Amino acid sequence: VIVGYTGEELVRFSKEKSVDMVVMGTTGESTLLRKMFGSVSTYVCKNAWTPVLLIPKGTSYKEVKNIVFATDKERVDRHFLKTLQPLLRSFNAFVHTVHVKRDSSTHYELKDVKIEKINGLPELAYKSVIIKSESIAYGLNSYIEQNDVGML
């Protein structure tokens, strides 16, 4: 039994034990951010030393087949993708790296789509996508809806 403020203790424990990821449910409370995620999960997201996966209250399980990694770069660091390998294997999912370029004259356009592989890791292929859209949020949401994405 660990005694203390739940959020602080989860952050401390995850750092001490070098966990790969914190997965936690959310309940929702008073402010908008807290209504969406809860005070403990909000604290953990802001302070954790490892990725945090939040599962909203009432969510039902759906197999994750596609994971989007949104990036502000056209080319993704291959070393970073190698670090995602255990996560991708555990979900048996395909990763899409998506970069959205803002273009006020374009509602939504797939500009460049490539299937790429990482040298030395032939089983880790990913889709590299560049989108032109009037807004980053619209471009990303449109891509997610069109590609059965289960995790962002």
PDB file of C-alpha atoms in Angstrom:
ATOM      1  CA  VAL A   1       0.000   0.000   0.000  1.00  0.00           C
ATOM      2  CA  ILE A   2       1.306   3.413  -0.975  1.00  0.00           C
ATOM      3  CA  VAL A   3       0.083   6.405   1.002  1.00  0.00           C
ATOM      4  CA  GLY A   4      -0.098   9.886  -0.530  1.00  0.00           C
ATOM      5  CA  TYR A   5      -1.778  11.959  -3.235  1.00  0.00           C
ATOM      6  CA  THR A   6      -2.702   9.504  -5.987  1.00  0.00           C
ATOM      7  CA  GLY A   7      -1.360  11.548  -8.916  1.00  0.00           C
ATOM      8  CA  GLU A   8       1.994  12.281  -7.285  1.00  0.00           C
ATOM      9  CA  GLU A   9       2.413   8.670  -6.205  1.00  0.00           C
ATOM     10  CA  LEU A  10       1.604   7.323  -9.679  1.00  0.00           C
ATOM     11  CA  VAL A  11       4.181   9.645 -11.259  1.00  0.00           C
ATOM     12  CA  ARG A  12       6.808   8.758  -8.638  1.00  0.00           C
ATOM     13  CA  PHE A  13       6.099   5.006  -8.903  1.00  0.00           C
ATOM     14  CA  SER A  14       6.219   5.012 -12.722  1.00  0.00           C
ATOM     15  CA  LYS A  15       9.583   6.795 -12.661  1.00  0.00           C
ATOM     16  CA  GLU A  16      11.094   4.580  -9.942  1.00  0.00           C
ATOM     17  CA  LYS A  17       9.988   1.369 -11.674  1.00  0.00           C
ATOM     18  CA  SER A  18      10.848   2.655 -15.196  1.00  0.00           C
ATOM     19  CA  VAL A  19       7.445   1.658 -16.563  1.00  0.00           C
ATOM     20  CA  ASP A  20       6.946   1.831 -20.336  1.00  0.00           C
ATOM     21  CA  MET A  21       3.505   3.443 -20.217  1.00  0.00           C
ATOM     22  CA  VAL A  22       0.844   4.488 -17.718  1.00  0.00           C
ATOM     23  CA  VAL A  23      -2.682   3.408 -18.676  1.00  0.00           C
ATOM     24  CA  MET A  24      -5.502   4.857 -16.615  1.00  0.00           C
ATOM     25  CA  GLY A  25      -9.232   5.368 -16.729  1.00  0.00           C
ATOM     26  CA  THR A  26     -10.825   8.776 -16.397  1.00  0.00           C
ATOM     27  CA  THR A  27     -13.900   9.837 -14.455  1.00  0.00           C
ATOM     28  CA  GLY A  28     -14.351  13.560 -15.010  1.00  0.00           C
ATOM     29  CA  GLU A  29     -14.863  16.358 -12.502  1.00  0.00           C
ATOM     30  CA  SER A  30     -15.451  20.132 -12.323  1.00  0.00           C
ATOM     31  CA  THR A  31     -13.485  22.182 -14.920  1.00  0.00           C
ATOM     32  CA  LEU A  32     -13.586  21.362 -18.641  1.00  0.00           C
ATOM     33  CA  LEU A  33     -10.152  19.706 -18.559  1.00  0.00           C
ATOM     34  CA  ARG A  34     -11.081  17.834 -15.400  1.00  0.00           C
ATOM     35  CA  LYS A  35     -14.495  16.927 -16.824  1.00  0.00           C
ATOM     36  CA  MET A  36     -12.755  15.334 -19.776  1.00  0.00           C
ATOM     37  CA  PHE A  37      -9.948  13.608 -17.944  1.00  0.00           C
ATOM     38  CA  GLY A  38     -10.258  13.942 -14.137  1.00  0.00           C
ATOM     39  CA  SER A  39      -7.894  15.659 -11.735  1.00  0.00           C
ATOM     40  CA  VAL A  40      -5.611  12.662 -11.083  1.00  0.00           C
ATOM     41  CA  SER A  41      -5.224  11.766 -14.759  1.00  0.00           C
ATOM     42  CA  THR A  42      -4.656  15.427 -15.668  1.00  0.00           C
ATOM     43  CA  TYR A  43      -1.884  15.613 -13.051  1.00  0.00           C
ATOM     44  CA  VAL A  44      -0.291  12.374 -14.285  1.00  0.00           C
ATOM     45  CA  CYS A  45      -0.392  13.528 -17.948  1.00  0.00           C
ATOM     46  CA  LYS A  46       1.298  16.812 -17.090  1.00  0.00           C
ATOM     47  CA  ASN A  47       3.996  15.298 -14.862  1.00  0.00           C
ATOM     48  CA  ALA A  48       4.684  11.727 -16.008  1.00  0.00           C
ATOM     49  CA  TRP A  49       8.099  10.717 -17.339  1.00  0.00           C
ATOM     50  CA  THR A  50       6.541   8.147 -19.638  1.00  0.00           C
ATOM     51  CA  PRO A  51       3.667   8.128 -22.163  1.00  0.00           C
ATOM     52  CA  VAL A  52       0.172   8.145 -20.616  1.00  0.00           C
ATOM     53  CA  LEU A  53      -2.846   6.501 -22.256  1.00  0.00           C
ATOM     54  CA  LEU A  54      -6.156   7.823 -20.917  1.00  0.00           C
ATOM     55  CA  ILE A  55      -9.313   5.791 -21.363  1.00  0.00           C
ATOM     56  CA  PRO A  56     -12.468   7.898 -20.950  1.00  0.00           C
ATOM     57  CA  LYS A  57     -15.331   6.666 -18.791  1.00  0.00           C
ATOM     58  CA  GLY A  58     -17.853   4.669 -20.799  1.00  0.00           C
ATOM     59  CA  THR A  59     -15.381   3.664 -23.508  1.00  0.00           C
ATOM     60  CA  SER A  60     -15.848   0.188 -24.901  1.00  0.00           C
ATOM     61  CA  TYR A  61     -13.006  -1.890 -26.305  1.00  0.00           C
ATOM     62  CA  LYS A  62     -12.370  -1.887 -30.043  1.00  0.00           C
ATOM     63  CA  GLU A  63      -9.331  -3.571 -31.527  1.00  0.00           C
ATOM     64  CA  VAL A  64      -6.690  -1.017 -32.506  1.00  0.00           C
ATOM     65  CA  LYS A  65      -5.635  -1.673 -36.080  1.00  0.00           C
ATOM     66  CA  ASN A  66      -4.198   1.729 -36.970  1.00  0.00           C
ATOM     67  CA  ILE A  67      -2.227   4.196 -34.849  1.00  0.00           C
ATOM     68  CA  VAL A  68      -1.585   7.782 -35.986  1.00  0.00           C
ATOM     69  CA  PHE A  69       1.506   9.637 -34.875  1.00  0.00           C
ATOM     70  CA  ALA A  70       0.857  13.307 -35.647  1.00  0.00           C
ATOM     71  CA  THR A  71       4.048  15.248 -36.262  1.00  0.00           C
ATOM     72  CA  ASP A  72       5.094  18.766 -37.141  1.00  0.00           C
ATOM     73  CA  LYS A  73       7.847  17.374 -39.375  1.00  0.00           C
ATOM     74  CA  GLU A  74       7.567  15.930 -42.859  1.00  0.00           C
ATOM     75  CA  ARG A  75      10.083  13.187 -42.037  1.00  0.00           C
ATOM     76  CA  VAL A  76       9.888  11.260 -38.784  1.00  0.00           C
ATOM     77  CA  ASP A  77      12.979  10.254 -36.856  1.00  0.00           C
ATOM     78  CA  ARG A  78      13.421   6.543 -37.500  1.00  0.00           C
ATOM     79  CA  HIS A  79      14.952   6.103 -34.048  1.00  0.00           C
ATOM     80  CA  PHE A  80      11.661   7.292 -32.562  1.00  0.00           C
ATOM     81  CA  LEU A  81       9.732   4.738 -34.614  1.00  0.00           C
ATOM     82  CA  LYS A  82      12.033   2.007 -33.306  1.00  0.00           C
ATOM     83  CA  THR A  83      11.039   2.992 -29.764  1.00  0.00           C
ATOM     84  CA  LEU A  84       7.382   2.481 -30.762  1.00  0.00           C
ATOM     85  CA  GLN A  85       8.066  -1.078 -31.883  1.00  0.00           C
ATOM     86  CA  PRO A  86       6.986  -2.798 -28.607  1.00  0.00           C
ATOM     87  CA  LEU A  87       3.727  -0.811 -28.562  1.00  0.00           C
ATOM     88  CA  LEU A  88       2.998  -1.632 -32.190  1.00  0.00           C
ATOM     89  CA  ARG A  89       3.726  -5.314 -31.631  1.00  0.00           C
ATOM     90  CA  SER A  90       1.470  -5.502 -28.568  1.00  0.00           C
ATOM     91  CA  PHE A  91      -1.429  -4.012 -30.542  1.00  0.00           C
ATOM     92  CA  ASN A  92      -0.422  -5.698 -33.814  1.00  0.00           C
ATOM     93  CA  ALA A  93      -1.214  -2.309 -35.349  1.00  0.00           C
ATOM     94  CA  PHE A  94      -0.002  -0.315 -38.325  1.00  0.00           C
ATOM     95  CA  VAL A  95       1.423   3.166 -37.698  1.00  0.00           C
ATOM     96  CA  HIS A  96       0.684   6.230 -39.812  1.00  0.00           C
ATOM     97  CA  THR A  97       2.948   9.254 -39.415  1.00  0.00           C
ATOM     98  CA  VAL A  98       0.845  12.264 -40.376  1.00  0.00           C
ATOM     99  CA  HIS A  99       2.041  15.802 -41.052  1.00  0.00           C
ATOM    100  CA  VAL A 100      -0.611  18.439 -41.839  1.00  0.00           C
ATOM    101  CA  LYS A 101       0.480  21.573 -43.703  1.00  0.00           C
ATOM    102  CA  ARG A 102      -1.873  24.511 -43.250  1.00  0.00           C
ATOM    103  CA  ASP A 103      -3.117  25.871 -46.565  1.00  0.00           C
ATOM    104  CA  SER A 104      -6.090  28.244 -46.439  1.00  0.00           C
ATOM    105  CA  SER A 105      -6.911  27.542 -50.094  1.00  0.00           C
ATOM    106  CA  THR A 106      -7.271  23.770 -49.578  1.00  0.00           C
ATOM    107  CA  HIS A 107     -10.093  22.126 -47.628  1.00  0.00           C
ATOM    108  CA  TYR A 108      -8.418  18.690 -47.457  1.00  0.00           C
ATOM    109  CA  GLU A 109      -5.927  17.051 -49.798  1.00  0.00           C
ATOM    110  CA  LEU A 110      -3.621  14.069 -49.414  1.00  0.00           C
ATOM    111  CA  LYS A 111      -0.387  15.498 -50.776  1.00  0.00           C
ATOM    112  CA  ASP A 112       2.065  12.632 -50.339  1.00  0.00           C
ATOM    113  CA  VAL A 113       1.538   9.057 -49.152  1.00  0.00           C
ATOM    114  CA  LYS A 114       4.332   6.478 -48.941  1.00  0.00           C
ATOM    115  CA  ILE A 115       4.748   3.087 -47.330  1.00  0.00           C
ATOM    116  CA  GLU A 116       8.194   3.039 -45.766  1.00  0.00           C
ATOM    117  CA  LYS A 117      10.316   0.474 -43.932  1.00  0.00           C
ATOM    118  CA  ILE A 118      13.052   0.963 -41.396  1.00  0.00           C
ATOM    119  CA  ASN A 119      16.430  -0.537 -42.287  1.00  0.00           C
ATOM    120  CA  GLY A 120      17.173  -3.447 -40.001  1.00  0.00           C
ATOM    121  CA  LEU A 121      13.521  -3.787 -38.945  1.00  0.00           C
ATOM    122  CA  PRO A 122      11.721  -5.199 -41.988  1.00  0.00           C
ATOM    123  CA  GLU A 123       8.619  -6.057 -39.933  1.00  0.00           C
ATOM    124  CA  LEU A 124       8.174  -2.399 -38.954  1.00  0.00           C
ATOM    125  CA  ALA A 125       6.614  -0.713 -41.968  1.00  0.00           C
ATOM    126  CA  TYR A 126       4.693   2.519 -41.635  1.00  0.00           C
ATOM    127  CA  LYS A 127       2.687   4.893 -43.771  1.00  0.00           C
ATOM    128  CA  SER A 128       4.137   8.381 -44.136  1.00  0.00           C
ATOM    129  CA  VAL A 129       1.405  10.914 -44.958  1.00  0.00           C
ATOM    130  CA  ILE A 130       1.508  14.636 -45.767  1.00  0.00           C
ATOM    131  CA  ILE A 131      -1.836  16.449 -45.888  1.00  0.00           C
ATOM    132  CA  LYS A 132      -2.715  19.964 -47.028  1.00  0.00           C
ATOM    133  CA  SER A 133      -5.717  21.381 -45.184  1.00  0.00           C
ATOM    134  CA  GLU A 134      -7.278  24.662 -44.104  1.00  0.00           C
ATOM    135  CA  SER A 135      -6.651  23.670 -40.480  1.00  0.00           C
ATOM    136  CA  ILE A 136      -4.448  21.128 -38.768  1.00  0.00           C
ATOM    137  CA  ALA A 137      -7.362  19.812 -36.669  1.00  0.00           C
ATOM    138  CA  TYR A 138      -9.618  19.359 -39.707  1.00  0.00           C
ATOM    139  CA  GLY A 139      -6.907  17.617 -41.720  1.00  0.00           C
ATOM    140  CA  LEU A 140      -6.011  15.266 -38.887  1.00  0.00           C
ATOM    141  CA  ASN A 141      -9.632  14.466 -37.989  1.00  0.00           C
ATOM    142  CA  SER A 142     -10.507  13.796 -41.636  1.00  0.00           C
ATOM    143  CA  TYR A 143      -7.581  11.404 -42.000  1.00  0.00           C
ATOM    144  CA  ILE A 144      -8.492   9.607 -38.770  1.00  0.00           C
ATOM    145  CA  GLU A 145     -12.118   9.142 -39.869  1.00  0.00           C
ATOM    146  CA  GLN A 146     -11.105   7.822 -43.302  1.00  0.00           C
ATOM    147  CA  ASN A 147      -8.557   5.291 -42.000  1.00  0.00           C
ATOM    148  CA  ASP A 148     -10.234   3.513 -39.063  1.00  0.00           C
ATOM    149  CA  VAL A 149      -7.705   4.917 -36.608  1.00  0.00           C
ATOM    150  CA  GLY A 150      -8.001   3.555 -33.075  1.00  0.00           C
ATOM    151  CA  MET A 151      -5.240   5.529 -31.356  1.00  0.00           C
ATOM    152  CA  LEU A 152      -3.712   8.966 -31.835  1.00  0.00           C
TER     153      LEU A 152
END
